[in-house]
mmCIF file of C-alpha atoms and ligand atoms in Angstrom:
data_model
loop_
_atom_site.group_PDB
_atom_site.id
_atom_site.type_symbol
_atom_site.label_atom_id
_atom_site.label_comp_id
_atom_site.label_asym_id
_atom_site.label_seq_id
_atom_site.Cartn_x
_atom_site.Cartn_y
_atom_site.Cartn_z
ATOM 1 C CA MET A 1 -5.994 -24.241 -10.986
ATOM 2 C CA GLU A 2 -5.667 -20.565 -10.087
ATOM 3 C CA LYS A 3 -2.361 -19.056 -11.230
ATOM 4 C CA THR A 4 -0.813 -16.691 -8.693
ATOM 5 C CA VAL A 5 2.365 -14.766 -9.547
ATOM 6 C CA ILE A 6 4.513 -12.327 -7.644
ATOM 7 C CA CYS A 7 5.723 -8.986 -9.006
ATOM 8 C CA PRO A 8 8.619 -8.011 -6.729
ATOM 9 C CA GLY A 9 10.559 -4.782 -6.561
ATOM 10 C CA SER A 10 11.843 -1.909 -4.482
ATOM 11 C CA PHE A 11 9.220 0.464 -5.930
ATOM 12 C CA ASP A 12 11.087 3.431 -4.463
ATOM 13 C CA PRO A 13 8.829 4.992 -5.680
ATOM 14 C CA VAL A 14 6.450 3.226 -8.067
ATOM 15 C CA THR A 15 6.479 4.707 -11.598
ATOM 16 C CA TYR A 16 4.257 4.436 -14.676
ATOM 17 C CA GLY A 17 6.697 1.757 -15.866
ATOM 18 C CA HIS A 18 5.960 -0.483 -12.862
ATOM 19 C CA ILE A 19 2.236 0.149 -13.176
ATOM 20 C CA ASP A 20 2.382 -0.916 -16.838
ATOM 21 C CA ILE A 21 3.991 -4.259 -15.904
ATOM 22 C CA ILE A 22 1.616 -4.900 -12.965
ATOM 23 C CA THR A 23 -1.382 -4.137 -15.184
ATOM 24 C CA ARG A 24 -0.099 -6.489 -17.896
ATOM 25 C CA ALA A 25 0.461 -9.241 -15.309
ATOM 26 C CA SER A 26 -3.038 -8.745 -13.871
ATOM 27 C CA LYS A 27 -4.493 -9.468 -17.321
ATOM 28 C CA LEU A 28 -2.403 -12.604 -17.823
ATOM 29 C CA PHE A 29 -2.716 -14.262 -14.408
ATOM 30 C CA ASP A 30 -5.508 -14.940 -11.922
ATOM 31 C CA LYS A 31 -3.818 -13.222 -9.004
ATOM 32 C CA VAL A 32 -0.838 -10.871 -8.745
ATOM 33 C CA ILE A 33 0.987 -10.283 -5.471
ATOM 34 C CA VAL A 34 2.960 -7.044 -5.677
ATOM 35 C CA GLY A 35 5.814 -7.553 -3.235
ATOM 36 C CA VAL A 36 7.650 -4.539 -1.844
ATOM 37 C CA PHE A 37 11.105 -5.713 -0.819
ATOM 38 C CA ILE A 38 14.337 -4.462 0.634
ATOM 39 C CA ASN A 39 17.090 -4.374 -1.988
ATOM 40 C CA VAL A 40 20.308 -4.565 0.021
ATOM 41 C CA ASP A 41 22.178 -2.782 -2.801
ATOM 42 C CA LYS A 42 19.947 0.297 -2.606
ATOM 43 C CA ASN A 43 19.377 2.999 -0.007
ATOM 44 C CA PRO A 44 15.639 3.735 -0.156
ATOM 45 C CA SER A 45 14.152 7.242 -0.083
ATOM 46 C CA PHE A 46 10.747 6.010 1.089
ATOM 47 C CA SER A 47 9.867 3.570 3.877
ATOM 48 C CA ILE A 48 8.291 0.220 3.000
ATOM 49 C CA GLU A 49 4.983 1.552 4.388
ATOM 50 C CA GLU A 50 5.132 4.631 2.151
ATOM 51 C CA ARG A 51 5.987 2.519 -0.905
ATOM 52 C CA ILE A 52 3.103 0.155 -0.140
ATOM 53 C CA GLY A 53 0.818 3.195 0.224
ATOM 54 C CA PHE A 54 1.849 4.546 -3.209
ATOM 55 C CA LEU A 55 1.191 1.160 -4.793
ATOM 56 C CA LYS A 56 -2.194 0.740 -3.126
ATOM 57 C CA LYS A 57 -3.236 4.158 -4.443
ATOM 58 C CA THR A 58 -2.102 3.400 -7.984
ATOM 59 C CA VAL A 59 -2.877 -0.299 -8.570
ATOM 60 C CA GLY A 60 -5.496 -0.808 -5.835
ATOM 61 C CA HIS A 61 -8.270 -0.581 -8.445
ATOM 62 C CA LEU A 62 -7.064 -3.825 -10.078
ATOM 63 C CA LYS A 63 -9.288 -6.455 -8.481
ATOM 64 C CA ASN A 64 -6.826 -9.377 -8.660
ATOM 65 C CA VAL A 65 -3.826 -7.429 -7.337
ATOM 66 C CA GLU A 66 -2.673 -7.499 -3.699
ATOM 67 C CA VAL A 67 0.161 -5.337 -2.355
ATOM 68 C CA VAL A 68 2.354 -6.753 0.420
ATOM 69 C CA GLY A 69 5.614 -5.807 2.109
ATOM 70 C CA PHE A 70 8.223 -8.462 2.881
ATOM 71 C CA ASP A 71 11.430 -8.260 4.862
ATOM 72 C CA GLY A 72 13.120 -11.426 3.605
ATOM 73 C CA LEU A 73 13.764 -13.611 0.601
ATOM 74 C CA LEU A 74 11.561 -13.336 -2.460
ATOM 75 C CA VAL A 75 11.286 -17.137 -2.682
ATOM 76 C CA ASP A 76 9.860 -17.265 0.867
ATOM 77 C CA CYS A 77 7.323 -14.548 0.129
ATOM 78 C CA ALA A 78 6.308 -16.367 -3.067
ATOM 79 C CA GLU A 79 5.781 -19.603 -1.152
ATOM 80 C CA GLN A 80 3.827 -17.867 1.604
ATOM 81 C CA HIS A 81 1.397 -16.442 -0.961
ATOM 82 C CA GLY A 82 1.176 -19.507 -3.196
ATOM 83 C CA ALA A 83 2.869 -17.768 -6.125
ATOM 84 C CA THR A 84 4.271 -20.168 -8.724
ATOM 85 C CA ALA A 85 6.148 -17.602 -10.801
ATOM 86 C CA VAL A 86 7.933 -14.279 -10.505
ATOM 87 C CA VAL A 87 7.058 -11.549 -13.011
ATOM 88 C CA ARG A 88 9.637 -8.902 -13.875
ATOM 89 C CA GLY A 89 9.595 -6.202 -16.517
ATOM 90 C CA LEU A 90 12.361 -5.836 -19.077
ATOM 91 C CA ARG A 91 12.946 -2.351 -20.474
ATOM 92 C CA ALA A 92 16.029 -2.965 -22.575
ATOM 93 C CA VAL A 93 18.834 -5.463 -23.150
ATOM 94 C CA SER A 94 20.793 -3.669 -20.423
ATOM 95 C CA ASP A 95 18.305 -4.993 -17.838
ATOM 96 C CA PHE A 96 18.868 -8.562 -18.910
ATOM 97 C CA GLU A 97 22.094 -9.505 -17.120
ATOM 98 C CA TYR A 98 20.846 -8.384 -13.692
ATOM 99 C CA GLU A 99 17.440 -9.955 -14.237
ATOM 100 C CA PHE A 100 18.891 -13.259 -15.463
ATOM 101 C CA GLN A 101 21.207 -13.442 -12.458
ATOM 102 C CA MET A 102 18.268 -12.880 -10.103
ATOM 103 C CA ALA A 103 16.083 -15.414 -11.922
ATOM 104 C CA LEU A 104 18.765 -18.111 -11.719
ATOM 105 C CA THR A 105 19.523 -17.308 -8.063
ATOM 106 C CA ASN A 106 15.854 -17.639 -7.214
ATOM 107 C CA ARG A 107 15.687 -20.918 -9.152
ATOM 108 C CA LYS A 108 18.626 -22.281 -7.107
ATOM 109 C CA LEU A 109 16.836 -21.251 -3.906
ATOM 110 C CA SER A 110 13.480 -22.589 -5.066
ATOM 111 C CA PRO A 111 13.723 -24.903 -8.125
ATOM 112 C CA THR A 112 10.000 -24.823 -8.879
ATOM 113 C CA LEU A 113 9.731 -21.022 -8.900
ATOM 114 C CA ASP A 114 10.043 -19.757 -12.461
ATOM 115 C CA THR A 115 10.561 -16.211 -13.676
ATOM 116 C CA VAL A 116 8.527 -14.654 -16.479
ATOM 117 C CA PHE A 117 9.738 -11.486 -18.205
ATOM 118 C CA LEU A 118 7.263 -9.031 -19.666
ATOM 119 C CA ALA A 119 8.396 -6.420 -22.182
ATOM 120 C CA SER A 120 7.627 -2.956 -20.910
ATOM 121 C CA ASP A 121 5.704 -0.496 -23.023
ATOM 122 C CA ALA A 122 8.115 1.298 -25.384
ATOM 123 C CA GLN A 123 7.136 4.678 -23.922
ATOM 124 C CA TYR A 124 8.572 3.671 -20.530
ATOM 125 C CA THR A 125 11.891 2.104 -21.553
ATOM 126 C CA TYR A 126 13.874 5.072 -20.212
ATOM 127 C CA LEU A 127 11.956 5.310 -16.937
ATOM 128 C CA SER A 128 13.162 4.189 -13.499
ATOM 129 C CA SER A 129 12.665 5.120 -9.852
ATOM 130 C CA SER A 130 16.210 6.552 -9.868
ATOM 131 C CA ILE A 131 15.286 8.911 -12.717
ATOM 132 C CA VAL A 132 12.237 10.083 -10.725
ATOM 133 C CA LYS A 133 14.394 10.733 -7.654
ATOM 134 C CA ASN A 134 17.087 12.503 -9.646
ATOM 135 C CA VAL A 135 14.699 14.816 -11.507
ATOM 136 C CA ALA A 136 12.520 15.591 -8.475
ATOM 137 C CA SER A 137 15.493 16.322 -6.228
ATOM 138 C CA LEU A 138 16.484 19.096 -8.654
ATOM 139 C CA GLY A 139 12.943 20.475 -8.820
ATOM 140 C CA GLY A 140 12.168 19.018 -12.267
ATOM 141 C CA ASP A 141 8.753 17.995 -13.550
ATOM 142 C CA ILE A 142 7.949 14.343 -12.717
ATOM 143 C CA SER A 143 4.316 14.432 -13.836
ATOM 144 C CA ASN A 144 5.115 12.168 -16.817
ATOM 145 C CA PHE A 145 6.760 9.623 -14.528
ATOM 146 C CA VAL A 146 4.311 9.039 -11.643
ATOM 147 C CA PRO A 147 0.496 9.231 -11.389
ATOM 148 C CA GLU A 148 -1.113 12.462 -10.189
ATOM 149 C CA ILE A 149 -2.567 10.847 -7.064
ATOM 150 C CA ILE A 150 0.910 10.270 -5.580
ATOM 151 C CA HIS A 151 2.785 13.060 -7.380
ATOM 152 C CA ASP A 152 2.810 15.749 -4.680
ATOM 153 C CA GLU A 153 3.786 13.422 -1.854
ATOM 154 C CA ILE A 154 6.755 12.154 -3.881
ATOM 155 C CA PHE A 155 7.789 15.530 -5.284
ATOM 156 C CA ASN A 156 7.574 17.386 -1.977
ATOM 157 C CA ARG A 157 9.667 14.778 -0.222
ATOM 158 C CA LEU A 158 12.387 14.597 -2.864
ATOM 159 C CA ASN A 159 12.633 18.217 -4.017
ATOM 160 C CA LYS A 160 15.775 19.752 -2.532
ATOM 161 C CA THR A 161 15.637 23.111 -4.346
HETATM 162 O O1 LIG B 1 13.218 -3.035 -8.055
HETATM 163 P P1 LIG B 1 14.487 -3.778 -7.791
HETATM 164 O O2 LIG B 1 15.317 -3.067 -6.745
HETATM 165 O O3 LIG B 1 15.281 -4.064 -9.045
HETATM 166 O O4 LIG B 1 14.065 -5.194 -7.181
HETATM 167 C C1 LIG B 1 15.021 -6.111 -6.710
HETATM 168 C C2 LIG B 1 14.361 -7.091 -5.726
HETATM 169 C C3 LIG B 1 13.745 -6.328 -4.572
HETATM 170 C C4 LIG B 1 13.303 -7.892 -6.455
HETATM 171 C C5 LIG B 1 15.489 -8.068 -5.209
HETATM 172 O O5 LIG B 1 16.512 -7.317 -4.602
HETATM 173 C C6 LIG B 1 14.915 -9.079 -4.219
HETATM 174 O O6 LIG B 1 14.316 -10.051 -4.619
HETATM 175 N N1 LIG B 1 15.099 -8.827 -2.910
HETATM 176 C C7 LIG B 1 14.608 -9.696 -1.869
HETATM 177 C C8 LIG B 1 15.758 -10.514 -1.265
HETATM 178 C C9 LIG B 1 16.071 -11.730 -2.119
HETATM 179 O O7 LIG B 1 15.269 -12.599 -2.319
HETATM 180 N N2 LIG B 1 17.336 -11.792 -2.618
HETATM 181 C C10 LIG B 1 17.788 -12.903 -3.426
HETATM 182 C C11 LIG B 1 17.392 -12.798 -4.899
HETATM 183 S S1 LIG B 1 18.385 -11.654 -5.764
#
């Protein structure tokens, strides 16, 4: 049976760290749905459409990856796309508490939906979308954080200097 998983996130914006996890998932599973969600605890800098656009440009070459936007619960999106597991990246122990809470919440909402954690590449353990936004807003170099193809669009939007 084909194994479909969902890689959810805010992706505001996508970074090399996210791309590393999506690429790893695409090698492990038959199909990967990259779900762009609203995180009620965060105030996004980019619209869902823009975030989807960045992802399509950066992971669109992976044949078994599909990028979707979803304005609702992760468990509902997973069911709609036939995903049987959620894939999340872990950068460091500090990620664990938040990730474990989300995994157990999702399991309460949908008992058959499991969560799989993939260890991020060591070179990206410091990296986050917030870091990208912080550095770019002050005119700093983000070329090590996001791919060239989306760099200018992100930098020009965020740079406040
Ligand atoms: O990249 P993020 O912001 O850490 O991702 C968090 C995200 C978007 C995966 C999480 O907030 C989410 O699943 N949002 C959708 C709404 C939902 O299902 N909430 C209940 C589970 S916490």
